[in-house]
mmCIF file of C-alpha atoms in Angstrom:
data_model
loop_
_atom_site.group_PDB
_atom_site.id
_atom_site.type_symbol
_atom_site.label_atom_id
_atom_site.label_comp_id
_atom_site.label_asym_id
_atom_site.label_seq_id
_atom_site.Cartn_x
_atom_site.Cartn_y
_atom_site.Cartn_z
ATOM 1 C CA MET A 1 2.704 62.436 -71.212
ATOM 2 C CA PRO A 2 4.087 58.612 -70.108
ATOM 3 C CA GLU A 3 1.930 55.386 -69.165
ATOM 4 C CA PRO A 4 0.621 55.078 -66.391
ATOM 5 C CA GLU A 5 1.993 51.537 -64.677
ATOM 6 C CA LYS A 6 -0.907 48.876 -65.798
ATOM 7 C CA MET A 7 -1.328 47.467 -62.100
ATOM 8 C CA ASP A 8 -1.276 43.679 -62.562
ATOM 9 C CA ARG A 9 -4.227 41.443 -61.416
ATOM 10 C CA THR A 10 -2.737 38.229 -61.675
ATOM 11 C CA LYS A 11 -0.363 39.519 -58.921
ATOM 12 C CA GLY A 12 -2.742 40.550 -56.240
ATOM 13 C CA LEU A 13 -5.037 37.691 -56.663
ATOM 14 C CA TRP A 14 -2.306 35.448 -55.855
ATOM 15 C CA LYS A 15 -1.359 37.484 -53.011
ATOM 16 C CA ASN A 16 -4.759 37.567 -51.278
ATOM 17 C CA LEU A 17 -5.077 33.710 -52.158
ATOM 18 C CA LEU A 18 -2.123 32.961 -50.191
ATOM 19 C CA TYR A 19 -3.370 35.469 -47.064
ATOM 20 C CA THR A 20 -6.594 33.102 -47.049
ATOM 21 C CA PHE A 21 -4.623 29.604 -47.340
ATOM 22 C CA LEU A 22 -2.301 31.311 -44.353
ATOM 23 C CA GLY A 23 -5.133 32.222 -42.117
ATOM 24 C CA THR A 24 -6.628 29.555 -42.815
ATOM 25 C CA THR A 25 -3.972 27.290 -41.905
ATOM 26 C CA ILE A 26 -3.017 29.316 -38.890
ATOM 27 C CA SER A 27 -7.025 29.027 -38.250
ATOM 28 C CA ILE A 28 -6.868 24.854 -38.586
ATOM 29 C CA ILE A 29 -3.158 24.310 -36.784
ATOM 30 C CA LEU A 30 -4.685 27.189 -33.502
ATOM 31 C CA THR A 31 -8.082 24.787 -33.641
ATOM 32 C CA PHE A 32 -6.632 21.639 -33.633
ATOM 33 C CA GLY A 33 -4.072 22.824 -31.734
ATOM 34 C CA THR A 34 -5.607 23.758 -28.851
ATOM 35 C CA SER A 35 -8.472 20.804 -29.498
ATOM 36 C CA HIS A 36 -5.448 18.104 -29.281
ATOM 37 C CA LEU A 37 -4.412 20.179 -25.904
ATOM 38 C CA LEU A 38 -6.795 20.109 -24.143
ATOM 39 C CA GLN A 39 -7.453 16.194 -24.989
ATOM 40 C CA LEU A 40 -4.867 15.814 -23.432
ATOM 41 C CA HIS A 41 -5.158 17.894 -20.478
ATOM 42 C CA ARG A 42 -8.363 15.795 -20.447
ATOM 43 C CA GLN A 43 -6.626 12.410 -20.539
ATOM 44 C CA ALA A 44 -3.986 13.471 -17.921
ATOM 45 C CA GLN A 45 -6.767 14.631 -15.574
ATOM 46 C CA ASP A 46 -8.546 11.690 -16.028
ATOM 47 C CA ARG A 47 -5.454 9.515 -15.471
ATOM 48 C CA LYS A 48 -4.616 11.082 -12.131
ATOM 49 C CA MET A 49 -8.116 10.922 -11.116
ATOM 50 C CA SER A 50 -7.833 7.155 -11.430
ATOM 51 C CA ALA A 51 -4.545 7.334 -9.918
ATOM 52 C CA LEU A 52 -5.706 8.588 -7.298
ATOM 53 C CA MET A 53 -8.925 6.473 -6.348
ATOM 54 C CA VAL A 54 -6.201 3.110 -7.106
ATOM 55 C CA MET A 55 -3.765 4.397 -4.513
ATOM 56 C CA GLY A 56 -6.949 6.300 -1.923
ATOM 57 C CA ASN A 57 -8.532 2.343 -2.835
ATOM 58 C CA ILE A 58 -5.065 1.186 -1.336
ATOM 59 C CA GLU A 59 -5.188 3.060 1.619
ATOM 60 C CA ARG A 60 -9.053 2.227 2.898
ATOM 61 C CA PHE A 61 -7.782 -1.052 3.127
ATOM 62 C CA ALA A 62 -4.531 -0.443 5.005
ATOM 63 C CA ARG A 63 -7.012 1.022 7.172
ATOM 64 C CA SER A 64 -9.316 -1.967 7.405
ATOM 65 C CA LEU A 65 -6.807 -4.286 8.630
ATOM 66 C CA ASP A 66 -5.504 -1.300 11.080
ATOM 67 C CA ALA A 67 -9.075 -1.546 12.959
ATOM 68 C CA VAL A 68 -9.018 -5.709 12.535
ATOM 69 C CA GLY A 69 -5.011 -6.167 13.770
ATOM 70 C CA GLU A 70 -6.618 -3.365 16.913
ATOM 71 C CA ALA A 71 -10.134 -5.518 17.290
ATOM 72 C CA LEU A 72 -8.126 -8.823 17.413
ATOM 73 C CA ALA A 73 -5.650 -7.087 20.105
ATOM 74 C CA TRP A 74 -8.576 -6.516 22.909
ATOM 75 C CA ARG A 75 -9.980 -9.588 21.917
ATOM 76 C CA ASP A 76 -6.445 -10.886 22.748
ATOM 77 C CA THR A 77 -6.793 -9.108 26.078
ATOM 78 C CA LEU A 78 -10.169 -11.114 26.845
ATOM 79 C CA ALA A 79 -9.093 -14.508 25.660
ATOM 80 C CA THR A 80 -5.696 -14.047 27.942
ATOM 81 C CA ILE A 81 -8.203 -13.474 31.043
ATOM 82 C CA LEU A 82 -10.192 -16.261 29.500
ATOM 83 C CA LEU A 83 -7.398 -18.687 29.260
ATOM 84 C CA SER A 84 -5.778 -18.187 32.996
ATOM 85 C CA ILE A 85 -9.062 -19.136 34.653
ATOM 86 C CA PRO A 86 -8.594 -22.588 36.146
ATOM 87 C CA MET A 87 -10.189 -25.400 34.143
ATOM 88 C CA ASP A 88 -12.620 -26.479 37.837
ATOM 89 C CA SER A 89 -13.213 -22.772 38.055
ATOM 90 C CA LEU A 90 -14.277 -22.055 34.809
ATOM 91 C CA ASP A 91 -18.596 -22.820 36.522
ATOM 92 C CA THR A 92 -18.236 -20.887 39.221
ATOM 93 C CA PRO A 93 -20.314 -17.706 39.498
ATOM 94 C CA ALA A 94 -17.298 -15.222 40.232
ATOM 95 C CA ASN A 95 -16.238 -16.187 36.939
ATOM 96 C CA ARG A 96 -19.063 -16.316 34.942
ATOM 97 C CA VAL A 97 -18.747 -12.322 34.079
ATOM 98 C CA TYR A 98 -15.542 -13.840 31.826
ATOM 99 C CA THR A 99 -17.411 -16.502 30.845
ATOM 100 C CA ASP A 100 -20.399 -15.318 29.604
ATOM 101 C CA LYS A 101 -18.319 -12.958 26.708
ATOM 102 C CA ALA A 102 -16.218 -15.975 25.884
ATOM 103 C CA PHE A 103 -17.582 -15.788 22.013
ATOM 104 C CA LEU A 104 -16.717 -12.451 21.538
ATOM 105 C CA ALA A 105 -13.037 -13.521 21.564
ATOM 106 C CA THR A 106 -14.572 -15.929 18.078
ATOM 107 C CA ALA A 107 -16.410 -12.504 16.447
ATOM 108 C CA ALA A 108 -15.573 -11.463 13.715
ATOM 109 C CA THR A 109 -14.507 -7.718 12.120
ATOM 110 C CA VAL A 110 -15.801 -7.386 8.594
ATOM 111 C CA LEU A 111 -12.520 -7.427 6.171
ATOM 112 C CA SER A 112 -13.053 -6.571 2.437
ATOM 113 C CA TYR A 113 -12.312 -3.519 -0.157
ATOM 114 C CA ASP A 114 -14.099 -2.247 -2.862
ATOM 115 C CA LYS A 115 -13.006 -3.735 -6.148
ATOM 116 C CA THR A 116 -14.490 -0.515 -8.272
ATOM 117 C CA ALA A 117 -10.910 0.977 -8.087
ATOM 118 C CA GLU A 118 -9.573 -1.914 -9.364
ATOM 119 C CA LYS A 119 -11.599 -2.555 -12.234
ATOM 120 C CA ILE A 120 -11.432 0.810 -13.444
ATOM 121 C CA PHE A 121 -7.653 0.195 -13.510
ATOM 122 C CA SER A 122 -7.996 -3.060 -15.208
ATOM 123 C CA ASN A 123 -10.199 -1.330 -17.945
ATOM 124 C CA SER A 124 -8.165 1.361 -18.700
ATOM 125 C CA ILE A 125 -4.858 -0.282 -18.202
ATOM 126 C CA GLU A 126 -4.266 0.158 -21.830
ATOM 127 C CA THR A 127 -3.926 3.823 -21.552
ATOM 128 C CA TRP A 128 -1.205 3.561 -18.553
ATOM 129 C CA LYS A 129 0.556 1.085 -20.948
ATOM 130 C CA ASN A 130 0.857 3.514 -23.483
ATOM 131 C CA MET A 131 2.222 6.016 -21.255
ATOM 132 C CA GLY A 132 5.095 3.690 -20.472
ATOM 133 C CA ASN A 133 4.338 2.948 -16.578
ATOM 134 C CA PHE A 134 4.843 -0.065 -16.807
ATOM 135 C CA GLN A 135 6.903 -0.577 -13.130
ATOM 136 C CA PHE A 136 3.342 1.988 -12.031
ATOM 137 C CA ILE A 137 0.936 -1.446 -13.440
ATOM 138 C CA ASP A 138 2.823 -3.846 -11.684
ATOM 139 C CA ASN A 139 3.104 -2.479 -8.668
ATOM 140 C CA VAL A 140 -0.208 -1.415 -8.306
ATOM 141 C CA GLY A 141 -0.976 -5.243 -9.214
ATOM 142 C CA GLU A 142 1.073 -6.660 -6.450
ATOM 143 C CA CYS A 143 -0.507 -4.458 -4.298
ATOM 144 C CA PHE A 144 -4.464 -5.525 -4.976
ATOM 145 C CA SER A 145 -3.191 -9.225 -5.665
ATOM 146 C CA SER A 146 -1.465 -8.626 -1.784
ATOM 147 C CA MET A 147 -4.972 -7.241 -0.855
ATOM 148 C CA ALA A 148 -7.102 -10.741 -2.450
ATOM 149 C CA ALA A 149 -4.656 -13.058 -1.122
ATOM 150 C CA ILE A 150 -5.147 -11.255 2.564
ATOM 151 C CA GLU A 151 -9.176 -11.101 2.333
ATOM 152 C CA THR A 152 -8.846 -14.444 1.780
ATOM 153 C CA ASP A 153 -6.438 -15.154 4.828
ATOM 154 C CA TYR A 154 -8.671 -13.544 7.365
ATOM 155 C CA GLY A 155 -11.656 -15.514 6.544
ATOM 156 C CA GLU A 156 -10.112 -18.472 6.700
ATOM 157 C CA TYR A 157 -8.563 -17.517 10.013
ATOM 158 C CA ILE A 158 -11.880 -16.289 11.028
ATOM 159 C CA ASN A 159 -13.988 -19.574 9.475
ATOM 160 C CA ARG A 160 -11.648 -21.647 11.878
ATOM 161 C CA LEU A 161 -11.675 -19.435 15.090
ATOM 162 C CA LYS A 162 -16.181 -20.035 14.029
ATOM 163 C CA GLU A 163 -15.860 -23.944 13.447
ATOM 164 C CA ALA A 164 -13.909 -24.380 16.680
ATOM 165 C CA GLN A 165 -16.620 -22.548 18.547
ATOM 166 C CA LEU A 166 -19.363 -24.629 16.325
ATOM 167 C CA ARG A 167 -17.875 -27.695 17.155
ATOM 168 C CA VAL A 168 -18.856 -27.383 20.748
ATOM 169 C CA VAL A 169 -22.028 -25.287 20.696
ATOM 170 C CA LEU A 170 -23.676 -28.188 17.918
ATOM 171 C CA HIS A 171 -23.059 -30.936 20.524
ATOM 172 C CA PRO A 172 -22.912 -29.751 23.522
ATOM 173 C CA ASN A 173 -24.245 -33.285 24.894
ATOM 174 C CA ASP A 174 -20.571 -34.334 24.185
ATOM 175 C CA TYR A 175 -18.249 -31.455 26.485
ATOM 176 C CA PRO A 176 -18.705 -30.905 29.981
ATOM 177 C CA GLY A 177 -19.489 -27.928 31.592
ATOM 178 C CA GLY A 178 -22.290 -25.964 32.848
ATOM 179 C CA SER A 179 -22.684 -23.591 29.854
ATOM 180 C CA ARG A 180 -22.264 -23.130 26.165
ATOM 181 C CA GLN A 181 -19.321 -20.865 27.014
ATOM 182 C CA THR A 182 -17.876 -22.757 29.614
ATOM 183 C CA LYS A 183 -18.024 -26.092 27.452
ATOM 184 C CA CYS A 184 -16.412 -23.886 24.952
ATOM 185 C CA LEU A 185 -12.768 -23.210 26.872
ATOM 186 C CA ARG A 186 -12.759 -26.871 28.230
ATOM 187 C CA ASP A 187 -12.170 -27.796 24.941
ATOM 188 C CA GLY A 188 -8.822 -27.852 23.608
ATOM 189 C CA ASP A 189 -9.327 -26.838 19.691
ATOM 190 C CA PHE A 190 -11.171 -23.426 20.784
ATOM 191 C CA ARG A 191 -8.311 -22.794 23.590
ATOM 192 C CA GLN A 192 -6.081 -23.309 21.038
ATOM 193 C CA ALA A 193 -7.772 -21.018 18.225
ATOM 194 C CA ILE A 194 -8.556 -18.437 20.736
ATOM 195 C CA ALA A 195 -4.653 -18.038 21.434
ATOM 196 C CA THR A 196 -3.943 -17.104 18.312
ATOM 197 C CA LEU A 197 -4.760 -14.102 18.607
ATOM 198 C CA HIS A 198 -2.120 -12.514 19.910
ATOM 199 C CA VAL A 199 -0.355 -13.515 17.246
ATOM 200 C CA ARG A 200 -2.660 -12.727 14.538
ATOM 201 C CA SER A 201 -3.556 -8.914 16.228
ATOM 202 C CA GLY A 202 0.641 -8.396 15.430
ATOM 203 C CA TYR A 203 0.333 -10.127 11.912
ATOM 204 C CA TYR A 204 -2.358 -8.005 10.265
ATOM 205 C CA ARG A 205 -0.644 -5.014 11.659
ATOM 206 C CA TYR A 206 1.993 -5.718 10.020
ATOM 207 C CA LEU A 207 0.400 -6.296 7.020
ATOM 208 C CA ALA A 208 -1.294 -2.717 7.321
ATOM 209 C CA ALA A 209 2.432 -1.325 7.185
ATOM 210 C CA TYR A 210 3.465 -3.669 4.416
ATOM 211 C CA ILE A 211 0.489 -2.422 2.205
ATOM 212 C CA ARG A 212 1.595 1.812 2.712
ATOM 213 C CA TYR A 213 5.446 0.990 2.123
ATOM 214 C CA LYS A 214 3.654 -0.679 -1.465
ATOM 215 C CA ASN A 215 1.557 2.338 -2.080
ATOM 216 C CA ARG A 216 4.227 4.996 -1.115
ATOM 217 C CA ILE A 217 6.189 3.706 -4.297
ATOM 218 C CA ASN A 218 2.947 3.816 -6.178
ATOM 219 C CA MET A 219 2.870 7.193 -5.390
ATOM 220 C CA GLU A 220 6.718 8.041 -6.269
ATOM 221 C CA LEU A 221 6.285 6.167 -9.382
ATOM 222 C CA ILE A 222 3.303 8.593 -10.300
ATOM 223 C CA SER A 223 4.432 11.401 -8.884
ATOM 224 C CA ILE A 224 1.301 12.196 -6.481
ATOM 225 C CA GLY A 225 1.780 13.143 -3.337
ATOM 226 C CA GLU A 226 1.146 11.152 -0.094
ATOM 227 C CA GLU A 227 -0.657 14.719 1.242
ATOM 228 C CA GLU A 228 -2.934 14.704 -1.914
ATOM 229 C CA VAL A 229 -4.006 11.114 -1.725
ATOM 230 C CA MET A 230 -4.514 11.163 2.228
ATOM 231 C CA ALA A 231 -6.846 14.255 1.188
ATOM 232 C CA PHE A 232 -8.305 12.480 -1.503
ATOM 233 C CA VAL A 233 -9.739 9.738 1.131
ATOM 234 C CA ASP A 234 -10.293 11.903 3.666
ATOM 235 C CA GLN A 235 -12.895 13.649 1.739
ATOM 236 C CA LYS A 236 -16.490 13.486 2.486
ATOM 237 C CA ARG A 237 -19.078 14.471 -0.245
ATOM 238 C CA GLU A 238 -22.461 15.168 1.309
ATOM 239 C CA VAL A 239 -25.223 15.413 -1.197
ATOM 240 C CA LYS A 240 -28.696 16.144 -0.692
ATOM 241 C CA PRO A 241 -31.079 16.247 -2.926
ATOM 242 C CA ASP A 242 -33.231 20.344 -3.038
ATOM 243 C CA GLY A 243 -36.330 20.275 -1.562
ATOM 244 C CA LEU A 244 -36.114 16.686 -0.193
ATOM 245 C CA PRO A 245 -36.211 15.443 3.157
ATOM 246 C CA GLU A 246 -33.943 12.693 5.148
ATOM 247 C CA PRO A 247 -36.202 9.480 5.563
ATOM 248 C CA TYR A 248 -36.568 8.084 8.913
ATOM 249 C CA GLN A 249 -37.385 4.423 9.229
ATOM 250 C CA GLN A 250 -39.703 5.717 12.504
ATOM 251 C CA ASP A 251 -41.543 7.045 9.557
ATOM 252 C CA TYR A 252 -42.350 3.910 8.138
ATOM 253 C CA ALA A 253 -42.797 1.971 11.384
ATOM 254 C CA THR A 254 -46.476 0.942 11.578
ATOM 255 C CA PRO A 255 -48.036 -0.619 14.804
ATOM 256 C CA ALA A 256 -47.947 -4.807 14.955
ATOM 257 C CA VAL A 257 -51.259 -6.257 13.737
ATOM 258 C CA ASP A 258 -53.995 -7.425 15.792
ATOM 259 C CA PRO A 259 -55.599 -11.200 15.674
ATOM 260 C CA ASN A 260 -58.421 -9.703 17.514
ATOM 261 C CA GLY A 261 -59.036 -6.858 15.029
ATOM 262 C CA ILE A 262 -58.958 -8.911 12.176
ATOM 263 C CA GLU A 263 -63.188 -9.840 12.047
ATOM 264 C CA ASP A 264 -62.771 -13.453 9.486
ATOM 265 C CA MET A 265 -59.610 -14.378 9.874
ATOM 266 C CA ALA A 266 -60.214 -17.500 6.862
ATOM 267 C CA ALA A 267 -62.136 -15.405 4.657
ATOM 268 C CA TRP A 268 -59.176 -12.664 4.813
ATOM 269 C CA VAL A 269 -56.512 -15.583 3.820
ATOM 270 C CA GLU A 270 -59.127 -16.840 1.326
ATOM 271 C CA SER A 271 -58.691 -13.620 -0.877
ATOM 272 C CA ARG A 272 -55.487 -12.629 -0.477
ATOM 273 C CA HIS A 273 -53.213 -14.022 -3.896
ATOM 274 C CA VAL A 274 -49.833 -14.388 -4.426
#
């Protein structure tokens, strides 16, 4: 009878080792590959959120400029009415309804922007550089630089308005007029200051349009649509702790202290230690 073929155990061992090695290698590749893909996805999402915060911040500043333009526009109308009153009629009772409102013409509307988004963008700028988004970086930098310059310019303008008013108000005896308002309205510097409201109103509306134009370039560079940016800006998140009622100021108001209810004022004062 022919002898049975002997089994090559070495061959089987190497085959098992090969399968094990391949299985382990594929498992490692899948694990690290999936982890790497997830990491890349998270990085992409983080970059998008950072971009939305930046562009949303710029849009909010543009809206603040719109509000400044509107506020200066109605102050300009008031100033126009005040400047149309003849000097010798400023203190007549019939014009008091207008002159009493004179200081509203120099009332300041706050213009500022939250610099949190700018700081976040600055801290992650290396990531943007690694992505090769140099044009986006430059354009965002120009936006923030322009915003800072606009904020400074507006602050200086409002200070000039206030200075023209305070110079008269703090030294009323040096100026003619029956009231602080009419004294200011007789002063050339004050009149010149409120006469600039018209030009400034249009100027800040133009700056709002310019900032939006630069921000539109940002959107193009980062491939994020304007609708998505506006939705991000407009979203309102209202978070309330469960079971915790919102506090109201009136709940913490107490009756005024009655001095007659303090039996020994001197003793009470002596007992206080700061």
